[in-house]
Short mmCIF file of C-alpha atoms in Angstrom, two decimals:
data_model
loop_
_atom_site.label_atom_id
_atom_site.label_comp_id
_atom_site.label_asym_id
_atom_site.label_seq_id
_atom_site.Cartn_x
_atom_site.Cartn_y
_atom_site.Cartn_z
CA UNK R 1 -21.23 -13.11 -2.94
CA UNK R 2 -19.03 -10.39 -3.99
CA UNK R 3 -20.30 -7.01 -2.83
CA UNK R 4 -19.49 -5.02 -6.06
CA UNK R 5 -19.04 -1.23 -6.05
CA UNK R 6 -17.22 1.35 -3.89
CA UNK R 7 -16.80 0.66 -0.20
CA UNK R 8 -15.48 3.41 2.10
CA UNK R 9 -14.09 2.93 5.67
CA UNK R 10 -13.01 5.50 8.29
CA UNK R 11 -11.30 4.37 11.42
CA UNK R 12 -9.80 5.90 14.62
CA UNK R 13 -6.09 5.41 14.87
CA UNK R 14 -6.32 2.69 17.48
CA UNK R 15 -8.32 0.52 15.17
CA UNK R 16 -5.68 0.65 12.47
CA UNK R 17 -2.44 0.76 14.57
CA UNK R 18 -2.44 -3.06 15.25
CA UNK R 19 -1.87 -3.56 11.47
CA UNK R 20 1.28 -1.47 11.37
CA UNK R 21 4.34 -3.22 10.04
CA UNK R 22 6.88 -1.79 12.46
CA UNK R 23 9.93 -3.06 10.46
CA UNK R 24 9.30 -0.22 7.96
CA UNK R 25 8.77 2.29 10.71
CA UNK R 26 12.07 1.54 12.29
CA UNK R 27 13.79 1.32 8.80
CA UNK R 28 12.73 4.92 8.12
CA UNK R 29 14.66 5.88 11.38
CA UNK R 30 17.73 3.90 10.40
CA UNK R 31 17.15 0.84 12.46
CA UNK R 32 17.90 -2.77 11.19
CA UNK R 33 14.80 -5.06 11.08
CA UNK R 34 15.81 -6.94 14.15
CA UNK R 35 15.19 -3.88 16.40
CA UNK R 36 11.53 -3.84 15.22
CA UNK R 37 10.93 -6.83 17.45
CA UNK R 38 10.50 -4.43 20.24
CA UNK R 39 6.98 -3.95 19.00
CA UNK R 40 6.24 -7.44 20.15
CA UNK R 41 7.23 -6.99 23.80
CA UNK R 42 4.37 -6.68 26.47
CA UNK R 43 6.00 -3.45 27.90
CA UNK R 44 6.71 -4.48 31.37
CA UNK R 45 10.08 -3.50 32.88
CA UNK R 46 11.29 -7.21 32.99
CA UNK R 47 10.48 -7.86 29.43
CA UNK R 48 12.11 -4.65 28.32
CA UNK R 49 15.31 -5.50 30.07
CA UNK R 50 15.24 -9.10 28.80
CA UNK R 51 14.61 -7.88 25.26
CA UNK R 52 17.77 -5.74 25.33
CA UNK R 53 20.01 -8.28 26.83
CA UNK R 54 19.37 -10.57 23.84
CA UNK R 55 21.56 -8.26 21.70
CA UNK R 56 25.38 -8.33 21.86
CA UNK R 57 26.77 -5.80 24.23
CA UNK R 58 27.90 -3.61 21.36
CA UNK R 59 24.35 -3.40 20.00
CA UNK R 60 22.58 -2.80 23.31
CA UNK R 61 22.89 1.04 22.91
CA UNK R 62 21.15 0.88 19.64
CA UNK R 63 18.45 -1.35 21.34
CA UNK R 64 17.95 1.25 24.00
CA UNK R 65 17.38 3.86 21.32
CA UNK R 66 14.85 1.66 19.53
CA UNK R 67 13.06 1.02 22.72
CA UNK R 68 12.89 4.72 23.43
CA UNK R 69 11.69 5.41 20.01
CA UNK R 70 8.96 2.78 20.36
CA UNK R 71 7.66 4.29 23.56
CA UNK R 72 7.61 7.78 22.02
CA UNK R 73 5.65 6.39 18.95
CA UNK R 74 3.12 4.75 21.19
CA UNK R 75 2.73 8.01 23.27
CA UNK R 76 2.18 9.92 20.06
CA UNK R 77 -0.32 7.48 18.73
CA UNK R 78 -2.29 7.83 21.88
CA UNK R 79 -2.19 11.62 21.78
CA UNK R 80 -3.41 11.78 18.12
CA UNK R 81 -6.00 9.11 18.54
CA UNK R 82 -8.75 11.23 19.89
CA UNK R 83 -8.61 13.71 17.08
CA UNK R 84 -7.57 12.02 13.98
CA UNK R 85 -8.74 9.23 11.54
CA UNK R 86 -7.44 6.92 8.83
CA UNK R 87 -9.44 6.50 5.66
CA UNK R 88 -9.78 3.96 2.86
CA UNK R 89 -11.96 2.98 -0.07
CA UNK R 90 -11.97 0.03 -2.37
CA UNK R 91 -13.90 -0.34 -5.60
CA UNK R 92 -14.76 -4.02 -6.50
CA UNK R 93 -15.21 -4.27 -10.19
CA UNK R 94 -15.97 -7.09 -12.69
CA UNK R 95 -13.13 -7.50 -15.14
CA UNK R 96 -11.27 -9.59 -17.60
CA UNK R 97 -7.82 -9.64 -18.96
CA UNK R 98 -6.99 -8.82 -22.72
CA UNK R 99 -3.34 -9.14 -23.46
CA UNK R 100 -1.47 -6.42 -21.27
CA UNK R 101 -4.79 -4.71 -20.40
CA UNK R 102 -7.43 -5.33 -17.74
CA UNK R 103 -10.87 -4.49 -18.96
CA UNK R 104 -13.09 -3.03 -16.15
CA UNK R 105 -16.81 -3.40 -16.49
CA UNK R 106 -18.08 -0.29 -14.55
CA UNK R 107 -21.81 0.42 -14.15
CA UNK R 108 -21.50 4.03 -14.98
CA UNK R 109 -18.63 4.40 -17.44
CA UNK R 110 -19.06 1.14 -19.37
CA UNK R 111 -15.88 -0.80 -20.18
CA UNK R 112 -12.78 0.91 -19.11
CA UNK R 113 -9.30 -0.11 -20.11
CA UNK R 114 -6.55 -0.37 -17.42
CA UNK R 115 -3.35 -0.62 -19.32
CA UNK R 116 -0.36 -2.40 -17.78
CA UNK R 117 3.41 -3.03 -18.52
CA UNK R 118 5.07 -6.49 -19.07
CA UNK R 119 8.58 -7.54 -18.22
CA UNK R 120 10.85 -7.58 -21.21
CA UNK R 121 14.10 -8.63 -19.64
CA UNK R 122 15.41 -11.08 -17.16
CA UNK R 123 14.31 -14.79 -16.98
CA UNK R 124 10.99 -15.95 -18.71
CA UNK R 125 8.18 -16.11 -18.08
CA UNK R 126 7.82 -12.26 -18.55
CA UNK R 127 5.05 -11.31 -16.28
CA UNK R 128 2.29 -8.82 -16.38
CA UNK R 129 -0.30 -8.19 -13.68
CA UNK R 130 -3.01 -9.00 -16.28
CA UNK R 131 -1.68 -12.51 -16.24
CA UNK R 132 -3.40 -12.92 -12.79
CA UNK R 133 -6.90 -11.95 -14.27
CA UNK R 134 -9.16 -14.35 -16.22
CA UNK R 135 -9.26 -13.84 -19.97
CA UNK R 136 -12.44 -13.01 -21.71
CA UNK R 137 -12.91 -16.64 -22.75
CA UNK R 138 -13.02 -17.80 -19.08
CA UNK R 139 -15.88 -15.84 -17.59
CA UNK R 140 -15.80 -12.69 -15.61
CA UNK R 141 -13.17 -12.04 -12.78
CA UNK R 142 -13.18 -9.28 -10.08
CA UNK R 143 -10.37 -6.83 -9.16
CA UNK R 144 -10.22 -4.31 -6.30
CA UNK R 145 -9.09 -0.77 -6.80
CA UNK R 146 -8.15 1.05 -3.58
CA UNK R 147 -6.86 4.10 -1.97
CA UNK R 148 -6.04 4.81 1.72
CA UNK R 149 -4.90 7.97 3.58
CA UNK R 150 -4.71 9.74 6.79
CA UNK R 151 -6.37 13.15 7.93
CA UNK R 152 -4.36 15.80 6.02
CA UNK R 153 -3.88 17.85 9.14
CA UNK R 154 -1.69 15.18 10.59
CA UNK R 155 1.08 15.93 8.30
CA UNK R 156 1.21 19.68 9.43
CA UNK R 157 1.52 18.84 13.07
CA UNK R 158 4.61 20.03 15.00
CA UNK R 159 6.01 21.83 11.83
CA UNK R 160 8.32 23.94 14.15
CA UNK R 161 9.63 20.84 16.00
CA UNK R 162 11.76 18.67 13.79
CA UNK R 163 11.72 15.48 15.81
CA UNK R 164 8.03 15.42 16.68
CA UNK R 165 7.19 16.42 13.05
CA UNK R 166 9.23 13.61 11.65
CA UNK R 167 7.74 11.16 14.16
CA UNK R 168 4.19 12.07 13.10
CA UNK R 169 5.12 11.85 9.41
CA UNK R 170 6.59 8.30 9.71
CA UNK R 171 3.54 7.21 11.75
CA UNK R 172 1.26 8.64 9.20
CA UNK R 173 3.07 6.77 6.43
CA UNK R 174 2.72 3.43 8.34
CA UNK R 175 -0.95 4.16 9.34
CA UNK R 176 -1.87 4.71 5.57
CA UNK R 177 -0.16 1.34 4.81
CA UNK R 178 -1.81 -0.34 7.83
CA UNK R 179 -5.09 0.97 6.63
CA UNK R 180 -4.53 -0.81 3.24
CA UNK R 181 -3.56 -4.05 5.15
CA UNK R 182 -6.87 -3.84 7.29
CA UNK R 183 -9.02 -3.04 4.24
CA UNK R 184 -7.43 -5.92 2.24
CA UNK R 185 -8.23 -8.36 5.00
CA UNK R 186 -11.95 -7.18 5.03
CA UNK R 187 -11.96 -7.60 1.24
CA UNK R 188 -10.72 -11.03 1.31
CA UNK R 189 -13.04 -12.18 4.26
CA UNK R 190 -16.12 -10.41 3.66
CA UNK R 191 -16.54 -7.83 0.75
CA UNK R 192 -15.05 -10.19 -1.88
CA UNK R 193 -14.98 -13.13 0.40
CA UNK R 194 -12.68 -15.45 -1.55
CA UNK R 195 -11.00 -16.34 1.89
CA UNK R 196 -13.92 -16.33 4.39
CA UNK R 197 -12.11 -18.57 6.75
CA UNK R 198 -8.77 -16.80 6.88
CA UNK R 199 -7.37 -16.43 10.35
CA UNK R 200 -4.09 -14.80 10.28
CA UNK R 201 -2.10 -12.92 12.86
CA UNK R 202 -0.81 -9.45 12.04
CA UNK R 203 2.83 -10.89 11.57
CA UNK R 204 1.42 -13.61 9.29
CA UNK R 205 -0.28 -10.70 7.20
CA UNK R 206 3.01 -8.48 7.32
CA UNK R 207 4.59 -11.73 5.76
CA UNK R 208 1.90 -11.81 3.18
CA UNK R 209 0.70 -15.30 3.87
CA UNK R 210 -2.80 -14.56 2.55
CA UNK R 211 -4.18 -15.39 -0.88
CA UNK R 212 -3.71 -12.75 -3.59
CA UNK R 213 -1.62 -9.65 -3.89
CA UNK R 214 -1.87 -5.94 -3.36
CA UNK R 215 0.46 -4.09 -5.68
CA UNK R 216 0.70 -0.49 -4.99
CA UNK R 217 1.11 2.40 -7.48
CA UNK R 218 4.76 3.29 -7.72
CA UNK R 219 6.10 -0.17 -6.75
CA UNK R 220 7.96 -2.40 -9.12
CA UNK R 221 5.01 -4.17 -10.74
CA UNK R 222 3.02 -1.04 -11.10
CA UNK R 223 5.74 1.72 -11.60
CA UNK R 224 3.74 4.46 -13.56
CA UNK R 225 2.54 6.96 -10.99
CA UNK R 226 0.27 8.60 -13.54
CA UNK R 227 -2.04 5.50 -13.24
CA UNK R 228 -3.23 7.44 -10.08
CA UNK R 229 -5.36 9.57 -12.48
CA UNK R 230 -7.28 6.62 -13.52
CA UNK R 231 -7.61 5.20 -9.95
CA UNK R 232 -8.81 8.68 -8.87
CA UNK R 233 -11.75 8.45 -11.29
CA UNK R 234 -12.58 4.92 -10.33
CA UNK R 235 -12.22 4.97 -6.56
CA UNK R 236 -13.44 8.58 -5.97
CA UNK R 237 -10.42 9.01 -3.69
CA UNK R 238 -11.09 12.60 -3.43
CA UNK R 239 -13.90 11.95 -1.08
CA UNK R 240 -11.29 10.60 1.33
CA UNK R 241 -9.39 13.94 1.17
CA UNK R 242 -6.90 12.69 -1.43
CA UNK R 243 -5.86 15.19 -4.24
CA UNK R 244 -3.46 14.59 -6.94
CA UNK R 245 -0.59 17.07 -7.87
CA UNK R 246 0.26 18.01 -11.41
CA UNK R 247 2.65 14.94 -11.48
CA UNK R 248 0.07 12.54 -10.22
CA UNK R 249 1.54 12.33 -6.75
CA UNK R 250 -1.02 11.84 -3.85
CA UNK R 251 -1.68 14.56 -1.16
CA UNK R 252 -1.58 13.85 1.80
CA UNK R 253 1.90 12.30 1.29
CA UNK R 254 0.84 9.43 3.60
CA UNK R 255 -1.50 7.91 1.07
CA UNK R 256 -1.45 4.61 -0.73
CA UNK R 257 -3.25 3.40 -3.92
CA UNK R 258 -3.09 0.23 -5.99
CA UNK R 259 -4.93 -3.06 -6.87
CA UNK R 260 -6.15 -6.01 -5.04
CA UNK R 261 -5.94 -9.44 -6.87
CA UNK R 262 -7.19 -12.81 -5.78
CA UNK R 263 -5.49 -15.23 -8.01
CA UNK R 264 -3.92 -17.97 -5.72
CA UNK R 265 -0.77 -17.93 -7.86
CA UNK R 266 -0.34 -14.16 -8.25
CA UNK R 267 2.92 -12.86 -6.89
CA UNK R 268 5.02 -9.73 -6.78
CA UNK R 269 7.62 -9.03 -9.47
CA UNK R 270 9.58 -6.11 -10.96
CA UNK R 271 8.91 -4.77 -14.54
CA UNK R 272 12.44 -3.76 -14.75
CA UNK R 273 13.76 -2.29 -17.96
CA UNK R 274 11.44 -1.91 -21.07
CA UNK R 275 12.29 -1.00 -24.64
CA UNK R 276 10.92 2.01 -26.62
CA UNK R 277 8.53 -0.38 -28.45
CA UNK R 278 6.70 -1.04 -25.20
CA UNK R 279 6.73 2.49 -24.10
CA UNK R 280 5.04 3.62 -27.40
CA UNK R 281 2.55 0.79 -27.11
CA UNK R 282 1.87 1.45 -23.46
CA UNK R 283 1.45 5.22 -24.15
CA UNK R 284 -1.03 4.50 -27.07
CA UNK R 285 -3.05 2.19 -24.80
CA UNK R 286 -3.02 4.89 -22.18
CA UNK R 287 -4.29 7.45 -24.87
CA UNK R 288 -1.32 9.69 -23.76
CA UNK R 289 1.62 11.37 -25.42
CA UNK R 290 4.69 9.18 -25.40
CA UNK R 291 6.90 11.91 -24.17
CA UNK R 292 4.37 12.51 -21.24
CA UNK R 293 4.55 8.80 -20.19
CA UNK R 294 8.27 8.70 -20.61
CA UNK R 295 8.52 11.23 -17.60
CA UNK R 296 6.94 8.70 -15.47
CA UNK R 297 8.96 5.64 -16.46
CA UNK R 298 12.41 7.07 -16.60
CA UNK R 299 13.62 4.48 -14.14
CA UNK R 300 12.48 1.75 -16.35
CA UNK R 301 13.93 2.90 -19.71
#
């Protein structure tokens, strides 16, 4: 049975670190994805040497750099583990789709409309995230609204030491994403329970081999960052220490928010370019001034 309502989780770093997708960590430091495979090595001297020799001679200096960065990241994680935590919350809500909106049936606020955008260009079908939610005629569905973050103090560490400061920042970003991965796994297997027998490795989760999707705010299928204001009301993300700026950006910077959807055919896509007709319609459904919404969707116009 679905455990509706808000669920919060708070974990030490070592509980979340196994869910880190190291490809994106190394990407932030200018390394190609192939160098992230260092994270899969056991760490003994023989394996480290063998890992480096698999690269062409011209690439082995870069592999050495990646290995050094990996060791320093592990040391930093161990150093921070005793003092800092990663936090997450998810609100599982009954819902239905109505056109380009998702209707959320909340116990305290009644029916809340969650407006979305639909593709208007490219090759049909033109998708909207509401397509992956049951329409009103098919009985109620469920959706997860989530937010994750790290302790805000982490982002201020080593401000006078550029290298260490950047290392902590990139680790904090990955930990917030890893928390979303860990929380999503718990939702699929327990809180929502639509995949109770799932047994995936971390790599398989990184490859998104699970049922459903987890579109994050600001990403191509959910590009309007101002939707964070609605998510803040519905997830109580402020209780995790997340605060929104005037432009709806989350603080700490190492924070993630978005949706969790279970439809077995759901998939990621890009909204792409939209016309002024949809912009006006979307602003009306958001109950916002069109020029205000325009600021958040400049890349889509």
